[in-house]
Short mmCIF file of C-alpha atoms in Angstrom, two decimals:
data_model
loop_
_atom_site.label_atom_id
_atom_site.label_comp_id
_atom_site.label_asym_id
_atom_site.label_seq_id
_atom_site.Cartn_x
_atom_site.Cartn_y
_atom_site.Cartn_z
CA VAL A 1 101.47 90.11 155.28
CA ASN A 2 99.59 93.11 155.89
CA VAL A 3 98.24 93.12 159.92
CA ALA A 4 96.39 96.02 160.22
CA LEU A 5 97.56 98.10 163.77
CA ASP A 6 94.15 96.65 166.02
CA ARG A 7 95.04 93.36 165.21
CA PHE A 8 98.99 93.52 165.75
CA ASP A 9 98.36 90.95 169.19
CA LYS A 10 97.80 88.54 166.57
CA ILE A 11 101.34 88.38 165.89
CA HIS A 12 103.35 86.09 168.03
CA LYS A 13 106.96 84.47 168.18
CA HIS A 14 107.31 81.30 166.34
CA VAL A 15 108.43 78.61 168.24
CA SER A 16 109.63 75.38 167.03
CA LEU A 17 111.19 71.81 168.27
CA GLY A 18 113.97 71.39 165.64
CA ARG A 19 116.75 73.70 165.28
CA GLY A 20 117.74 74.98 162.42
CA LEU A 21 115.48 76.86 159.36
CA VAL A 22 112.00 76.75 159.65
CA ASN A 23 110.60 76.25 156.10
CA LEU A 24 107.38 78.39 155.17
CA SER A 25 103.61 78.06 153.77
CA ARG A 26 102.45 80.20 151.78
CA LEU A 27 98.61 80.54 152.69
CA GLY A 28 96.16 78.79 150.39
CA SER A 29 98.74 76.60 148.82
CA ALA A 30 99.44 72.79 149.20
CA ALA A 31 101.46 72.96 151.77
CA TRP A 32 99.84 74.79 154.06
CA GLN A 33 96.71 72.68 153.42
CA ASN A 34 98.96 69.60 154.28
CA GLN A 35 99.98 71.41 157.38
CA LEU A 36 96.31 72.51 157.91
CA ALA A 37 95.29 69.02 157.83
CA ARG A 38 97.73 67.53 159.85
CA THR A 39 97.30 70.05 162.31
CA LYS A 40 94.32 68.97 162.44
CA LYS A 41 94.62 65.18 162.67
CA SER A 42 97.05 66.35 165.92
CA ILE A 43 94.49 68.02 167.97
CA GLU A 44 91.79 65.24 167.33
CA SER A 45 94.02 62.68 168.93
CA ILE A 46 94.63 65.18 171.60
CA VAL A 47 90.99 65.01 172.40
CA GLU A 48 90.29 61.51 172.20
CA ASP A 49 93.57 60.68 174.64
CA LEU A 50 92.13 63.50 177.29
CA ILE A 51 88.20 61.92 176.97
CA LYS A 52 89.69 58.81 177.56
CA ILE A 53 91.66 60.16 180.85
CA TYR A 54 88.59 61.91 182.16
CA SER A 55 86.17 59.41 181.56
CA SER A 56 88.57 56.68 183.53
CA ARG A 57 89.12 59.19 186.82
CA ARG A 58 85.06 59.02 186.66
CA GLN A 59 85.72 55.50 187.20
CA PRO A 60 85.28 54.22 190.37
CA ARG A 61 88.55 53.49 192.03
CA GLY A 62 87.63 50.45 193.66
CA TYR A 63 88.38 51.23 197.44
CA SER A 64 87.45 53.65 199.94
CA TYR A 65 88.93 55.54 202.59
CA VAL A 66 88.00 55.71 206.34
CA GLY A 67 85.28 58.28 207.74
CA ASP A 68 86.68 60.33 210.27
CA ASN A 69 88.50 59.15 212.80
CA GLU A 70 91.03 59.50 215.89
CA PHE A 71 93.81 60.12 214.06
CA LEU A 72 92.71 62.80 211.79
CA ASP A 73 91.55 64.12 215.34
CA MET A 74 95.01 63.73 217.03
CA LEU A 75 96.71 65.89 214.13
CA ALA A 76 94.60 68.28 213.29
CA ALA A 77 95.05 68.92 217.64
CA SER A 78 98.72 69.01 217.22
CA PHE A 79 98.77 71.71 214.30
CA PRO A 80 100.13 74.40 216.11
CA PHE A 81 98.89 77.45 214.25
CA ASP A 82 95.35 78.67 213.79
CA GLU A 83 93.55 77.45 210.66
CA THR A 84 92.27 80.61 208.41
CA PRO A 85 88.90 80.06 206.48
CA ASP A 86 90.22 79.16 203.53
CA GLN A 87 92.88 76.53 204.96
CA ARG A 88 89.72 75.15 206.79
CA ALA A 89 87.67 74.79 203.64
CA ALA A 90 90.24 73.11 201.41
CA ILE A 91 90.97 70.26 204.85
CA LYS A 92 87.13 69.95 204.01
CA ASP A 93 86.78 69.54 200.53
CA VAL A 94 89.90 67.49 200.23
CA LEU A 95 88.80 64.74 202.75
CA CYS A 96 84.78 64.93 201.03
CA ASP A 97 86.70 64.61 197.78
CA LEU A 98 88.21 61.50 199.46
CA GLU A 99 84.88 59.63 200.41
CA LYS A 100 83.49 60.12 196.95
CA ILE A 101 84.25 56.50 195.19
CA SER A 102 85.58 57.86 191.98
CA PRO A 103 89.02 59.19 192.23
CA MET A 104 90.26 62.72 193.95
CA ASP A 105 91.95 65.46 191.45
CA ARG A 106 92.44 68.20 193.45
CA VAL A 107 94.40 71.63 193.37
CA VAL A 108 95.51 73.50 195.84
CA LEU A 109 96.44 76.78 195.29
CA GLY A 110 98.19 79.51 197.75
CA ASP A 111 100.84 81.60 198.28
CA VAL A 112 104.37 80.18 200.17
CA GLY A 113 103.04 79.86 203.90
CA PHE A 114 99.57 80.57 203.21
CA GLY A 115 99.19 76.39 204.56
CA LYS A 116 99.42 74.07 201.20
CA THR A 117 101.10 71.02 203.24
CA GLU A 118 99.36 70.77 205.84
CA VAL A 119 96.50 70.57 203.74
CA ALA A 120 98.47 67.53 201.54
CA LEU A 121 99.36 65.90 205.60
CA ARG A 122 95.82 65.71 206.83
CA ALA A 123 95.16 63.87 203.28
CA SER A 124 97.63 61.83 203.71
CA MET A 125 96.44 60.30 207.26
CA LYS A 126 93.49 60.35 205.92
CA ALA A 127 94.83 57.73 203.18
CA VAL A 128 97.58 56.18 205.69
CA ALA A 129 94.38 55.17 208.08
CA SER A 130 92.96 53.61 205.62
CA GLY A 131 95.62 51.29 204.66
CA ARG A 132 96.72 53.00 201.69
CA GLN A 133 100.54 54.27 200.62
CA VAL A 134 101.13 57.93 199.88
CA PHE A 135 103.96 59.76 197.14
CA PHE A 136 104.83 62.95 198.25
CA MET A 137 106.76 64.50 194.95
CA ALA A 138 108.54 67.83 195.58
CA PRO A 139 110.29 69.38 192.50
CA THR A 140 113.56 69.77 194.35
CA THR A 141 115.48 67.89 196.81
CA VAL A 142 115.76 70.73 198.84
CA LEU A 143 112.21 70.86 199.46
CA ALA A 144 111.39 66.98 199.99
CA ASP A 145 113.78 67.28 202.48
CA GLN A 146 112.13 70.01 204.05
CA HIS A 147 108.52 67.94 203.82
CA TYR A 148 110.12 64.89 205.15
CA ILE A 149 111.00 67.15 208.66
CA THR A 150 107.74 68.20 208.59
CA ALA A 151 106.03 65.14 208.04
CA LYS A 152 108.43 63.26 210.65
CA ASN A 153 107.60 66.34 213.11
CA ARG A 154 103.63 65.79 212.00
CA LEU A 155 102.78 62.33 211.79
CA GLY A 156 105.75 60.11 212.81
CA GLY A 157 104.40 60.92 216.49
CA LEU A 158 101.38 59.32 215.34
CA GLY A 159 102.96 55.85 214.23
CA VAL A 160 103.31 56.71 210.56
CA ASN A 161 106.57 55.12 209.12
CA ILE A 162 108.52 57.47 206.73
CA ASP A 163 111.06 57.55 204.06
CA LEU A 164 112.53 60.06 201.78
CA LEU A 165 113.95 59.07 197.93
CA SER A 166 115.86 60.87 195.84
CA ARG A 167 118.27 60.19 192.71
CA PHE A 168 121.03 62.04 195.26
CA GLN A 169 120.29 58.98 198.04
CA LYS A 170 123.28 56.48 197.49
CA LYS A 171 121.95 52.75 195.58
CA SER A 172 121.89 50.69 198.58
CA GLU A 173 120.02 53.28 200.56
CA GLN A 174 117.04 54.00 197.76
CA LEU A 175 116.72 49.98 197.41
CA VAL A 176 115.98 49.64 200.99
CA VAL A 177 113.04 52.38 200.51
CA LEU A 178 111.23 50.30 197.37
CA ASP A 179 111.58 47.45 199.19
CA LYS A 180 109.96 48.87 201.80
CA ILE A 181 107.39 50.41 199.48
CA LYS A 182 106.82 46.61 197.95
CA ASN A 183 106.26 44.60 201.15
CA LYS A 184 104.23 47.90 202.64
CA LYS A 185 106.61 48.47 205.60
CA THR A 186 106.13 52.36 204.40
CA ASP A 187 102.80 54.76 204.43
CA ILE A 188 104.97 57.95 203.12
CA VAL A 189 107.31 58.71 200.81
CA ILE A 190 108.43 61.95 200.29
CA GLY A 191 110.75 62.59 197.23
CA THR A 192 111.73 64.39 194.00
CA HIS A 193 110.91 63.16 190.01
CA ARG A 194 112.11 59.90 191.34
CA LEU A 195 108.90 58.47 192.61
CA MET A 196 107.97 58.81 188.71
CA SER A 197 110.48 55.42 188.10
CA ASN A 198 109.32 52.19 186.33
CA ASP A 199 110.96 50.46 189.38
CA VAL A 200 109.11 52.23 192.01
CA PRO A 201 106.01 50.01 192.86
CA THR A 202 102.79 51.13 193.18
CA GLU A 203 100.39 48.50 194.18
CA SER A 204 99.34 49.95 197.00
CA LEU A 205 99.45 53.57 195.90
CA GLY A 206 96.55 55.81 197.07
CA MET A 207 97.26 59.25 196.63
CA LEU A 208 99.48 60.85 194.56
CA ILE A 209 100.82 64.77 195.86
#
């Protein structure tokens, strides 16, 4: 197949999930049409799943978060730095989301050191003050440890119970944390993707970060 130079950007390296040689189909052939039909059917299935997911996200969460409270005020007052304009806006937007009847689905973007963790801690405090548990997931055990230390320093003095959960802990230590989650003896659990395991209770979960 000849491709004009002004359409060279249409050529991409083929990526296959399988191994070995890739069977190519001639354009317009029966094999090509079958593959095209299977692809369309797969796309339709994905679209249907996305519609269901986003539709469910607009349903009422079944409980409400408290409004402004003294714990949030105390946490804000203990912040050792001056909030940047963007950070203040992000905190306000997130806290406003939590006062809506539908679940929050928000992404907070920012470079390293620009205060994303503080935004997460303010939201966590609102959830905890409302009687809900928070799962704070990090991509690595090192980052999970750092967030755990930060959360203990910022929230521990306010009576918030915080635990750490990862596969690097002993099995007995993990079981203790799981029991505390089940019996609502912990408020915030910081960990790795171990938080996504099937044995982690989520009955009281109010926020996933």
